[in-house]
């Protein structure tokens, strides 16, 4: 068995080297024992009862794993080498290079069917790690395997330099035993080439081994000689058994080498002449094993040659078939995604989804939010909050942001959808507003109101995460790839903490559907708004998300009412497709007396509002001389100043969804103001915020209308290198100036 697997591993690379001489493939030559190791881990887990194995890996050996382990047809891979099937009508999306792509299949192992998947991933070597772990966690939750967590297993393949050098490896391992993130242990296989591109171990890591980081979570580590295939298989089996028995991460360090350069056209002797002089003299792992088997009488040399000849013949037949191969339509909306569609045309950008809920159901959820069990010692300050919620629901007025969010969560739970909220301190909420989990002040016992609405409801989970952004966001993204029917949210403690997760945002959330045909309904909650708290606590870097927007890849919103937040959350699951939602969430508005909604705005006849037109009593539309367009918190600053100054001829229009751009809704809101100039007002500096995104889009709308204004003017802070001042007095002066200028005062 080991010989056949080594033959497939080496034979595939040799065949590709012969047929595709100048093509990058990041071959596995020198580390071919990775294939028998991976096969052994999969077989051991399958025999122990695993139904699904999710694999993540970087480039080296990826094509080999695709064809020899996950069984992607050789014919299809060879056609991709030639660029066959690049017709968008055939494959959809923009595609990606071969050594980033994934696939999945069902294979029979030990007499039972096991689902194998290889997650697609970008060039950021370890970015896929938490994504795979999240996917595994979701599949386990969906199967009800929440104790042992052995029905689904994650396997991550690493290079030595990346394992030691990328902090995301540690962040992923650090989640391995945490209640909200554990998966029963991940198997890590390191193809240890003893070099990273051109960097030798002495420059690549400070410890003795590249795997030393795994000691931080007490993961057992096996170091094994890659040129000893039987030792590799023994260690791989032991690692998989250890994971199954003790539910911990395990690490298999296969110490091998890289026969060629970083890629097949690279010259390694430029930088490591002595090392590569020695490698050129070495027999391949398969050759050494064939000689050993022949010498001990296990497998005669002729039989080994016959195995290789048969495999080469199989390769040649697949190569010939690839000349006329045409890919099937993508199958990305099958299985758990059945019934969902890709996101329609531009015409339904402003579609109203069925997100309203009956008043009876809203009151039922509201009642659960306002009560705690008898004898539960709730903190007195929270008791006052619960009473305020009860009164708001009873009167139908004054529903604040946190209550609107909880109504959104609770009604989805009653619809049968699980809700998962994760991030730093999310149970209480950074701004002490959410209190999704109540703590008994005498016993530390926990009570979750949203899990006590009615019998048979779906489950709400809120997990305070470790102090990690990229790891946790990656995991939550992975969760959404596996489960399209659970609302999954990640909340940043402050909005621009998402900076630390930029790789996940850029490489997965913004572009994953286009590159890999993988939809996600992930919600990112990013606290945003200028209250004088300094550069890091003001801006969630709205401009960065808007710059990533194209091809309807995600939704970006900056909402002003609890009801609109409620509808935005429910829309995530009520639409018949999935898109990431990036929300600039409020801080000061959490307790602002004007940032409230009535119960009717959640009830029958209500829906998400893409644009909110003027809603205060001002002069007739023809007498309005200026229209101020804005988004988010600054609206309330403008509204308060307009009321305080008695301004009647300035209208305020809120753009609630910034992307996809709601051109039709905005046109309807602007059309009545025939004699007014139009300004865009924002709190952020001119080079940040939504201005550069909105400028020409608003101009395009104005040109379609029979009104005086043809271009918007900008009002806001001047362009700046830092998002905000850290001086409270300066902030206040800037804020007053921009508000007065917007109102023409």
XYZ file of C-alpha atoms in Angstrom:
745
model
C 0.000 0.000 0.000
C 2.783 2.408 0.942
C 4.620 1.606 -2.278
C 1.538 2.262 -4.399
C 0.938 5.599 -2.664
C 4.572 6.645 -3.090
C 4.403 5.604 -6.731
C 1.327 7.761 -7.267
C 2.962 10.706 -5.490
C 6.278 10.546 -7.349
C 4.750 9.378 -10.630
C 2.331 12.303 -10.819
C 5.087 14.875 -10.245
C 7.398 13.217 -12.781
C 4.619 13.033 -15.374
C 3.749 16.707 -14.903
C 7.431 17.688 -15.089
C 7.670 15.925 -18.439
C 4.433 17.214 -19.958
C 4.380 20.752 -18.541
C 8.027 21.743 -18.418
C 7.767 25.457 -17.669
C 4.588 25.425 -15.583
C 4.538 26.221 -11.862
C 3.031 23.404 -9.811
C 4.877 23.593 -6.475
C 5.677 19.899 -6.670
C 6.113 17.508 -3.780
C 9.426 16.018 -4.936
C 11.491 15.197 -1.857
C 8.438 15.147 0.395
C 6.407 12.412 -1.282
C 5.833 10.568 1.997
C 3.336 13.301 2.822
C 0.824 11.394 0.675
C 1.014 8.068 2.574
C 0.969 10.053 5.833
C -2.215 11.873 4.832
C -3.849 8.689 3.554
C -3.028 6.975 6.860
C -4.491 9.778 8.954
C -7.695 9.700 6.900
C -8.023 5.908 7.060
C -7.383 5.822 10.821
C -9.995 8.500 11.488
C -12.512 6.815 9.185
C -12.093 3.479 10.954
C -12.702 5.281 14.254
C -16.020 6.655 12.954
C -15.244 9.958 11.213
C -17.695 10.698 8.402
C -15.948 13.720 6.966
C -12.384 15.001 6.655
C -11.736 18.661 5.818
C -8.223 19.423 4.561
C -6.411 22.731 4.293
C -2.941 23.219 2.857
C -0.634 25.646 1.114
C 0.778 25.206 -2.410
C 3.468 22.551 -2.078
C 2.013 19.210 -3.071
C -1.505 20.576 -3.447
C -2.069 19.151 -6.926
C -0.756 15.823 -5.688
C -3.221 15.801 -2.802
C -6.034 16.872 -5.121
C -5.593 13.922 -7.472
C -4.182 11.170 -5.285
C -6.021 11.764 -1.999
C -9.179 13.757 -2.752
C -9.506 12.028 -6.127
C -9.986 14.994 -8.409
C -9.878 13.460 -11.907
C -6.428 13.554 -13.531
C -8.154 14.495 -16.771
C -9.612 17.626 -15.220
C -6.296 18.707 -13.679
C -4.455 18.196 -16.947
C -7.089 20.237 -18.771
C -6.535 23.043 -16.247
C -2.801 22.948 -17.015
C -3.716 23.714 -20.616
C -6.269 26.382 -19.655
C -9.115 24.312 -21.096
C -12.566 25.175 -19.776
C -11.764 28.794 -19.022
C -15.068 29.862 -20.550
C -16.951 31.760 -17.803
C -20.195 30.227 -19.020
C -18.773 26.818 -18.125
C -17.115 27.457 -14.787
C -18.623 30.766 -13.514
C -16.596 33.274 -11.538
C -13.087 34.561 -12.225
C -11.353 31.364 -11.174
C -7.916 31.049 -9.598
C -4.578 29.407 -10.310
C -4.460 25.604 -10.065
C -2.449 25.482 -6.865
C -5.113 27.512 -4.982
C -8.137 25.439 -5.972
C -10.007 22.894 -3.880
C -12.451 20.078 -4.446
C -14.493 17.498 -2.563
C -15.598 13.929 -3.066
C -17.036 10.872 -1.348
C -14.708 7.865 -1.061
C -15.142 4.410 0.403
C -12.765 3.772 3.305
C -12.900 0.655 5.469
C -16.293 -0.259 3.998
C -17.997 3.091 4.616
C -18.399 6.333 2.690
C -16.365 9.287 3.908
C -16.574 12.835 2.529
C -13.187 14.394 1.752
C -12.778 18.078 0.974
C -9.783 20.271 0.234
C -10.517 23.904 0.987
C -9.393 26.446 -1.641
C -7.042 29.087 -0.277
C -4.893 32.016 -1.374
C -1.139 32.565 -1.321
C -1.188 33.676 2.315
C 0.158 30.356 3.463
C -1.643 29.704 6.726
C -4.789 31.801 6.151
C -6.786 28.663 5.466
C -6.076 27.158 8.914
C -8.911 28.750 10.910
C -11.251 28.510 7.908
C -10.921 24.723 7.920
C -11.384 24.589 11.700
C -14.550 26.697 11.404
C -15.906 24.465 8.688
C -15.246 21.392 10.837
C -16.933 22.994 13.856
C -20.021 23.819 11.792
C -20.327 20.314 10.378
C -20.048 18.849 13.887
C -22.711 21.230 15.201
C -24.998 20.397 12.292
C -24.587 16.680 13.059
C -25.282 17.216 16.769
C -21.773 16.014 17.601
C -21.106 18.578 20.328
C -19.382 16.395 22.942
C -16.761 14.082 21.450
C -16.574 16.011 18.159
C -15.065 13.059 16.302
C -17.550 12.750 13.417
C -15.654 15.366 11.408
C -11.898 15.969 11.477
C -9.686 18.762 10.194
C -6.256 18.101 8.710
C -3.857 20.970 8.027
C -0.712 20.574 5.919
C 2.021 23.121 6.494
C 5.471 24.050 5.284
C 8.172 24.328 7.926
C 8.886 28.040 7.437
C 5.194 28.987 7.480
C 4.428 26.831 10.520
C 7.144 28.597 12.495
C 6.745 32.068 11.041
C 3.028 32.756 10.679
C 1.270 33.919 13.843
C -2.000 32.544 12.552
C -0.706 29.019 13.234
C -0.533 29.841 16.930
C -3.865 31.695 16.918
C -5.543 28.656 15.387
C -3.929 26.258 17.844
C -4.821 28.595 20.713
C -8.517 28.026 19.885
C -8.177 24.239 19.931
C -9.391 23.693 23.513
C -11.709 26.697 23.871
C -15.394 25.986 24.431
C -16.680 28.025 21.492
C -14.102 26.894 18.957
C -12.831 23.395 19.733
C -13.278 20.617 17.197
C -11.913 17.550 18.970
C -8.385 18.238 17.726
C -6.802 19.078 14.387
C -4.084 16.947 12.786
C -1.161 19.080 11.593
C 1.233 17.574 9.042
C 4.408 19.564 8.370
C 6.187 18.836 5.108
C 9.507 19.974 6.511
C 11.694 20.881 3.514
C 14.273 22.475 5.859
C 14.054 25.626 3.766
C 11.522 28.362 3.094
C 11.912 29.751 -0.449
C 15.584 30.708 0.086
C 15.626 30.950 3.913
C 17.424 28.276 5.928
C 16.229 27.156 9.407
C 18.832 29.288 11.221
C 17.072 32.361 9.801
C 13.521 30.995 9.901
C 12.862 30.167 13.552
C 14.484 30.592 16.925
C 13.822 27.203 18.523
C 15.302 23.820 17.806
C 12.336 22.685 15.712
C 9.942 24.497 13.386
C 7.123 22.848 15.364
C 8.080 24.319 18.742
C 5.046 26.602 18.654
C 2.826 23.525 19.185
C 4.320 23.107 22.664
C 2.292 26.163 23.713
C -0.867 24.028 23.727
C 0.880 20.831 24.841
C 0.210 19.170 21.495
C 2.222 15.977 21.025
C 4.775 16.277 18.213
C 6.269 13.429 16.211
C 9.468 14.111 14.222
C 10.035 11.484 11.550
C 12.452 10.914 8.669
C 10.648 11.482 5.371
C 12.908 8.956 3.627
C 11.592 6.205 5.930
C 8.043 5.688 4.626
C 7.105 2.971 7.128
C 8.157 5.150 10.059
C 6.124 8.026 8.584
C 3.018 5.838 8.283
C 3.480 4.480 11.818
C 3.788 8.000 13.247
C 0.812 9.219 11.195
C -1.376 6.405 12.506
C -0.273 7.093 16.077
C -0.995 10.819 15.675
C -4.512 10.177 14.338
C -5.249 7.657 17.096
C -4.003 10.108 19.727
C -6.332 12.788 18.361
C -9.293 10.415 18.426
C -8.534 9.297 21.979
C -7.645 12.615 23.629
C -9.343 15.274 21.425
C -6.233 17.428 21.124
C -4.267 18.891 18.252
C -1.386 16.675 17.144
C 1.629 17.476 14.959
C 3.500 15.228 12.544
C 6.817 16.774 11.448
C 8.010 14.942 8.316
C 11.653 15.946 7.972
C 12.365 15.763 4.251
C 13.684 18.103 1.524
C 12.624 20.060 -1.549
C 14.210 18.605 -4.660
C 13.708 21.686 -6.853
C 13.511 25.392 -6.113
C 10.550 27.207 -4.604
C 8.798 26.482 -7.882
C 9.886 24.460 -10.863
C 11.466 27.396 -12.729
C 13.391 28.638 -9.691
C 17.164 27.992 -9.298
C 17.888 26.983 -5.681
C 21.675 26.858 -6.209
C 21.741 30.668 -6.364
C 21.392 30.739 -2.596
C 21.973 27.167 -1.303
C 24.663 25.656 -3.581
C 25.998 23.072 -1.126
C 22.546 21.906 -0.007
C 21.371 21.442 -3.579
C 24.582 19.764 -4.664
C 23.815 17.156 -2.009
C 20.140 16.882 -2.982
C 21.069 16.237 -6.627
C 23.058 13.193 -5.486
C 20.185 11.708 -3.494
C 18.000 8.887 -4.732
C 14.277 9.580 -4.549
C 12.277 8.316 -1.583
C 10.460 5.830 -3.784
C 13.714 4.503 -5.261
C 15.159 3.964 -1.778
C 11.986 2.197 -0.684
C 11.841 0.001 -3.794
C 15.450 -1.079 -3.154
C 14.707 -1.820 0.490
C 11.596 -3.877 -0.311
C 13.470 -5.841 -2.950
C 16.401 -6.499 -0.594
C 14.164 -7.813 2.185
C 12.115 -9.886 -0.250
C 8.804 -8.070 0.381
C 8.178 -6.729 -3.134
C 10.392 -7.842 -6.050
C 11.848 -5.069 -8.210
C 9.833 -6.246 -11.234
C 6.580 -5.868 -9.311
C 7.535 -2.350 -8.228
C 8.286 -1.485 -11.856
C 4.938 -2.922 -12.949
C 3.140 -0.708 -10.413
C 4.943 2.343 -11.810
C 4.287 1.356 -15.434
C 0.593 0.857 -14.749
C 0.357 4.260 -13.086
C 2.174 5.977 -15.949
C -0.213 4.333 -18.398
C -3.142 5.694 -16.382
C -1.560 9.164 -16.515
C -1.048 8.986 -20.266
C -4.658 7.980 -20.865
C -5.880 10.836 -18.699
C -3.577 13.230 -20.533
C -5.007 12.204 -23.905
C -8.549 12.532 -22.588
C -7.771 16.020 -21.276
C -7.319 17.308 -24.815
C -11.090 17.241 -25.345
C -12.238 17.625 -21.736
C -15.023 20.097 -20.974
C -15.906 20.910 -17.341
C -19.402 20.401 -16.035
C -21.400 23.260 -14.648
C -20.256 24.129 -11.158
C -21.945 22.060 -8.443
C -21.480 24.625 -5.694
C -25.159 24.907 -4.771
C -25.816 21.285 -3.887
C -26.027 19.403 -0.602
C -26.561 21.783 2.327
C -26.818 24.654 -0.175
C -29.708 23.149 -2.155
C -32.459 25.670 -2.844
C -30.130 28.655 -2.696
C -29.151 30.548 -5.825
C -26.434 32.886 -6.966
C -27.425 36.487 -6.402
C -29.649 37.488 -9.347
C -29.202 40.573 -11.505
C -28.559 44.234 -10.747
C -32.300 44.785 -11.025
C -32.992 43.225 -7.622
C -30.296 45.099 -5.679
C -33.037 46.892 -3.739
C -35.376 43.944 -3.426
C -37.541 43.882 -0.292
C -37.191 40.516 1.418
C -39.790 39.020 3.717
C -38.207 40.058 7.006
C -41.221 41.408 8.932
C -42.550 39.486 11.929
C -45.965 39.424 13.599
C -46.424 41.663 16.637
C -47.375 38.617 18.721
C -44.065 36.925 17.978
C -42.131 40.122 18.634
C -43.834 40.456 22.025
C -43.085 36.795 22.776
C -39.381 37.344 22.118
C -39.465 40.663 23.987
C -41.039 38.988 26.999
C -38.222 36.452 27.158
C -35.625 39.223 26.931
C -37.066 41.047 29.931
C -37.202 38.162 32.398
C -34.743 36.153 34.445
C -35.460 32.948 36.415
C -36.903 33.211 39.894
C -34.133 33.418 42.468
C -31.544 34.460 39.872
C -29.401 37.244 41.335
C -29.248 39.622 38.374
C -26.996 42.655 38.685
C -29.190 45.619 39.765
C -28.001 47.772 36.850
C -29.076 45.067 34.413
C -32.412 44.696 36.205
C -33.102 48.314 35.248
C -32.189 47.541 31.622
C -34.502 44.531 31.565
C -37.323 46.651 32.930
C -36.678 49.270 30.233
C -36.900 46.525 27.580
C -40.156 45.283 29.083
C -41.686 48.745 29.011
C -40.512 49.414 25.442
C -42.042 46.164 24.181
C -45.259 46.785 26.126
C -45.669 50.350 24.881
C -44.374 49.597 21.394
C -42.099 52.661 21.528
C -38.467 53.437 22.296
C -36.892 50.133 21.240
C -33.118 50.620 21.368
C -30.306 49.070 19.342
C -29.566 46.127 21.641
C -33.245 45.222 21.872
C -33.652 45.485 18.104
C -30.690 43.130 17.678
C -32.111 40.668 20.203
C -35.491 40.734 18.430
C -33.687 39.892 15.201
C -31.841 37.011 16.819
C -34.880 35.735 18.689
C -37.238 35.703 15.713
C -34.664 33.827 13.644
C -34.378 31.275 16.462
C -38.151 30.796 16.349
C -37.879 30.340 12.575
C -35.536 27.398 13.203
C -32.230 29.121 12.468
C -29.364 28.853 14.928
C -27.498 32.095 15.727
C -23.785 32.149 16.532
C -22.114 35.342 17.782
C -18.384 35.405 18.433
C -15.674 37.938 19.213
C -13.944 39.667 22.079
C -16.338 40.227 25.004
C -19.480 39.849 22.896
C -21.647 38.306 25.610
C -21.815 41.575 27.531
C -20.828 43.750 24.596
C -17.873 46.144 24.630
C -20.210 49.038 25.444
C -22.151 47.148 28.121
C -25.261 47.158 25.962
C -25.989 43.597 24.888
C -25.975 41.403 28.020
C -26.827 38.326 25.953
C -25.617 36.174 28.851
C -26.671 37.147 32.366
C -24.408 36.218 35.291
C -25.794 35.373 38.736
C -24.052 37.767 41.113
C -23.820 35.133 43.875
C -23.012 31.906 42.029
C -21.579 33.015 38.631
C -24.245 30.825 37.009
C -25.195 31.834 33.472
C -28.636 32.476 31.991
C -29.273 33.151 28.284
C -32.668 34.820 27.754
C -32.679 34.101 24.021
C -32.520 30.361 24.711
C -35.649 30.561 26.834
C -38.268 31.942 24.451
C -40.221 28.733 23.862
C -39.825 24.953 23.707
C -38.316 23.555 20.519
C -36.660 26.782 19.376
C -33.203 26.827 17.763
C -30.148 27.613 19.902
C -28.386 30.931 20.367
C -24.655 30.864 21.149
C -22.492 33.815 22.143
C -18.806 33.116 22.732
C -16.292 35.520 24.197
C -13.298 34.805 21.991
C -9.631 34.721 22.728
C -7.887 38.021 21.964
C -7.521 37.209 18.281
C -8.976 38.858 15.203
C -7.611 36.971 12.196
C -7.962 33.543 13.798
C -11.511 33.999 15.039
C -12.787 35.806 11.932
C -11.270 33.065 9.776
C -12.992 30.408 11.856
C -16.363 32.140 11.653
C -15.978 32.540 7.881
C -15.243 28.816 7.631
C -18.357 28.109 9.695
C -20.514 29.945 7.143
C -19.045 27.925 4.277
C -20.382 24.746 5.850
C -23.713 25.975 7.201
C -25.812 28.451 5.186
C -28.781 28.227 7.572
C -27.181 29.599 10.736
C -26.706 33.332 11.264
C -22.995 33.716 12.060
C -21.672 37.040 13.358
C -18.201 38.237 14.313
C -17.943 41.451 16.290
C -14.781 43.527 16.572
C -14.204 45.117 19.952
C -13.612 48.372 18.082
C -14.114 48.569 14.332
C -10.555 48.960 13.156
C -9.438 45.948 15.205
C -10.469 44.186 12.013
C -7.160 45.511 10.633
C -5.631 42.451 12.266
C -7.838 40.216 10.135
C -7.279 41.927 6.788
C -6.032 38.776 5.061
C -9.304 36.963 5.788
C -11.310 39.987 4.612
C -9.353 40.490 1.380
C -8.648 36.901 0.364
C -11.799 35.129 1.537
C -14.743 37.348 2.477
C -14.504 39.865 -0.380
C -13.327 37.580 -3.172
C -14.093 33.971 -2.218
C -17.322 33.709 -4.194
C -15.747 35.084 -7.352
C -12.544 33.043 -7.100
C -13.844 29.756 -5.744
C -17.647 29.822 -6.061
C -18.109 29.657 -2.309
C -20.843 31.827 -0.781
C -20.825 33.093 2.786
C -23.483 34.830 4.863
C -21.049 36.023 7.533
C -21.944 39.242 9.385
C -19.122 41.528 10.542
C -20.120 43.995 13.275
C -17.632 46.874 13.379
C -18.194 49.650 15.972
C -17.778 52.967 14.140
C -18.435 56.631 14.865
C -16.582 59.757 15.934
C -17.031 60.491 19.635
C -13.592 61.863 20.431
C -12.116 58.516 21.489
C -9.039 58.827 19.310
C -7.775 57.279 16.070
C -8.228 53.594 16.868
C -11.628 53.936 18.535
C -13.363 56.103 15.933
C -13.113 54.563 12.494
C -13.816 51.004 11.372
C -12.099 51.960 8.093
C -15.325 51.990 6.106
C -13.390 53.069 3.013
C -11.457 49.802 2.875
C -14.581 47.676 2.595
C -16.116 49.927 -0.028
C -12.930 49.709 -2.074
C -13.268 45.916 -2.056
C -16.852 46.074 -3.345
C -17.621 44.895 -6.884
C -19.726 42.243 -8.611
C -22.227 42.348 -5.746
C -19.714 40.490 -3.602
C -20.964 41.743 -0.229
C -23.216 44.225 1.511
C -21.841 47.256 3.353
C -24.230 49.193 5.573
C -24.096 52.034 8.094
C -27.512 51.963 9.734
C -29.307 54.526 11.871
C -32.275 52.663 13.361
C -32.682 49.489 15.444
C -35.493 48.384 13.118
C -33.285 48.607 10.047
C -30.632 46.588 11.889
C -33.302 43.966 12.693
C -34.324 43.695 9.040
C -30.693 43.586 7.854
C -29.983 40.635 10.166
C -33.079 38.723 9.094
C -32.390 39.462 5.420
C -29.145 37.474 5.733
C -31.164 34.257 5.958
C -34.426 35.253 4.269
C -32.770 36.033 0.921
C -32.367 32.964 -1.313
C -28.626 33.595 -1.640
C -25.836 34.358 0.825
C -23.627 37.449 0.945
C -21.285 38.725 3.648
C -22.678 41.745 5.503
C -20.257 44.394 6.794
C -21.978 46.645 9.321
C -20.644 49.854 10.792
C -22.277 49.536 14.202
C -22.864 52.396 16.654
C -21.316 53.293 19.984
C -22.955 56.499 21.267
C -26.169 55.639 19.413
C -26.627 52.583 21.625
C -28.150 54.901 24.232
C -29.137 57.887 22.066
C -32.709 58.967 22.812
C -33.420 59.527 19.106
C -31.858 56.260 17.806
C -34.895 54.148 18.656
C -37.667 52.391 16.734
C -41.299 51.541 17.314
C -42.512 47.951 17.450
C -44.542 48.591 14.300
C -41.296 49.109 12.360
C -40.455 45.452 13.003
C -43.965 44.204 12.326
C -46.203 43.455 9.322
C -45.654 45.744 6.349
C -42.145 46.736 7.413
C -38.939 45.887 5.551
C -35.309 46.896 5.219
C -34.924 50.554 4.160
C -32.051 51.108 1.717
C -32.460 54.876 1.926
C -34.427 56.777 4.589
C -35.814 60.047 3.220
C -36.463 63.214 5.220
C -38.636 62.268 8.199
C -38.902 65.523 10.232
C -41.337 68.409 9.800
C -39.526 71.014 7.662
C -40.367 73.424 4.816
C -42.167 72.169 1.679
C -39.882 70.301 -0.730
C -39.820 73.096 -3.316
C -38.592 75.508 -0.627
C -35.678 73.276 0.410
C -32.375 74.865 -0.667
C -30.018 72.105 0.402
C -30.163 68.324 0.726
C -27.593 66.676 2.998
C -26.842 63.042 2.239
C -25.198 61.107 5.052
C -24.856 57.679 6.612
C -24.688 56.463 10.191
C -24.220 58.431 13.415
C -23.583 61.876 11.900
C -27.275 61.985 10.948
C -28.249 62.466 14.587
C -25.671 65.235 15.026
C -27.131 66.984 11.970
C -30.706 66.420 13.133
C -30.046 67.798 16.610
C -28.253 70.873 15.269
C -31.029 71.514 12.723
C -33.629 71.400 15.469
C -31.546 73.548 17.837
C -30.963 76.202 15.164
C -34.503 76.096 13.775
C -33.314 75.342 10.223
C -36.269 74.611 7.922
C -34.844 74.590 4.402
C -32.276 71.761 4.695
C -33.403 68.150 4.160
C -31.534 65.148 5.580
C -31.449 61.875 3.647
C -29.835 58.755 5.114
C -28.102 56.239 2.847
C -28.382 53.087 4.952
C -26.845 50.637 2.478
C -23.731 51.884 0.737
C -23.106 48.782 -1.372
C -24.696 47.468 -3.476
C -25.502 51.096 -4.205
C -29.275 51.764 -3.919
C -29.563 54.072 -6.937
C -33.333 53.727 -7.369
C -34.176 54.410 -3.715
C -31.836 57.388 -3.643
C -33.323 58.796 -6.848
C -36.828 58.611 -5.358
C -35.657 60.386 -2.196
C -33.871 63.175 -4.129
C -36.385 63.782 -6.922
C -38.740 66.164 -5.014
C -35.958 68.641 -4.211
C -35.870 70.426 -7.567
C -34.271 73.642 -6.299
C -31.743 72.303 -3.818
C -28.003 71.815 -3.893
C -26.756 68.431 -2.656
C -23.901 67.803 -0.238
C -22.394 64.611 1.140
C -21.603 64.996 4.842
C -19.416 62.587 6.768
C -17.475 62.550 10.034
C -14.433 60.825 8.556
C -11.577 62.671 6.805
C -12.079 63.322 3.093
C -9.726 60.500 2.066
C -11.612 58.031 4.295
C -15.227 57.119 4.947
C -17.711 56.731 2.084
C -17.028 59.934 0.085
C -14.815 58.549 -2.669
C -17.226 55.633 -3.105
C -20.346 57.791 -3.144
C -19.165 60.862 -5.085
C -19.595 59.663 -8.665
C -22.422 57.284 -7.824
C -24.489 60.134 -6.409
C -23.545 62.231 -9.450
C -24.847 59.454 -11.681
C -28.205 59.522 -9.872
C -28.461 63.325 -10.010
C -27.912 63.327 -13.769
C -31.018 61.191 -14.211
C -33.232 63.671 -12.334
C -34.880 66.904 -13.403
C -33.416 68.959 -10.558
C -30.929 71.779 -10.088
C -28.091 69.760 -8.459
C -25.786 67.830 -10.799
C -22.936 66.943 -8.449
C -22.647 66.563 -4.688
C -20.271 68.746 -2.693
C -18.171 67.346 0.136
C -18.529 68.402 3.766
C -16.460 66.707 6.453
C -13.028 66.585 7.990
C -10.039 67.462 5.831
C -7.932 64.660 4.419
C -5.696 63.206 7.108
C -3.117 60.490 7.693
C -4.677 59.442 10.991
C -8.390 58.563 11.194
C -9.125 60.978 14.054
C -7.645 63.328 16.606
C -7.003 62.066 20.107
C -7.786 65.451 21.669
C -11.360 65.788 22.902
C -11.554 69.567 22.429
C -10.195 69.397 18.878
C -12.658 66.621 18.062
C -15.571 68.647 19.364
C -14.531 71.707 17.382
C -14.144 69.668 14.177
C -17.516 67.990 14.685
C -19.362 71.260 15.276
C -17.691 72.830 12.248
C -18.642 70.071 9.828
C -22.229 69.900 11.123
C -22.712 73.683 10.784
C -21.118 73.717 7.350
C -23.376 70.881 6.186
C -26.443 72.808 7.323
C -25.203 76.030 5.723
C -24.881 77.833 9.058
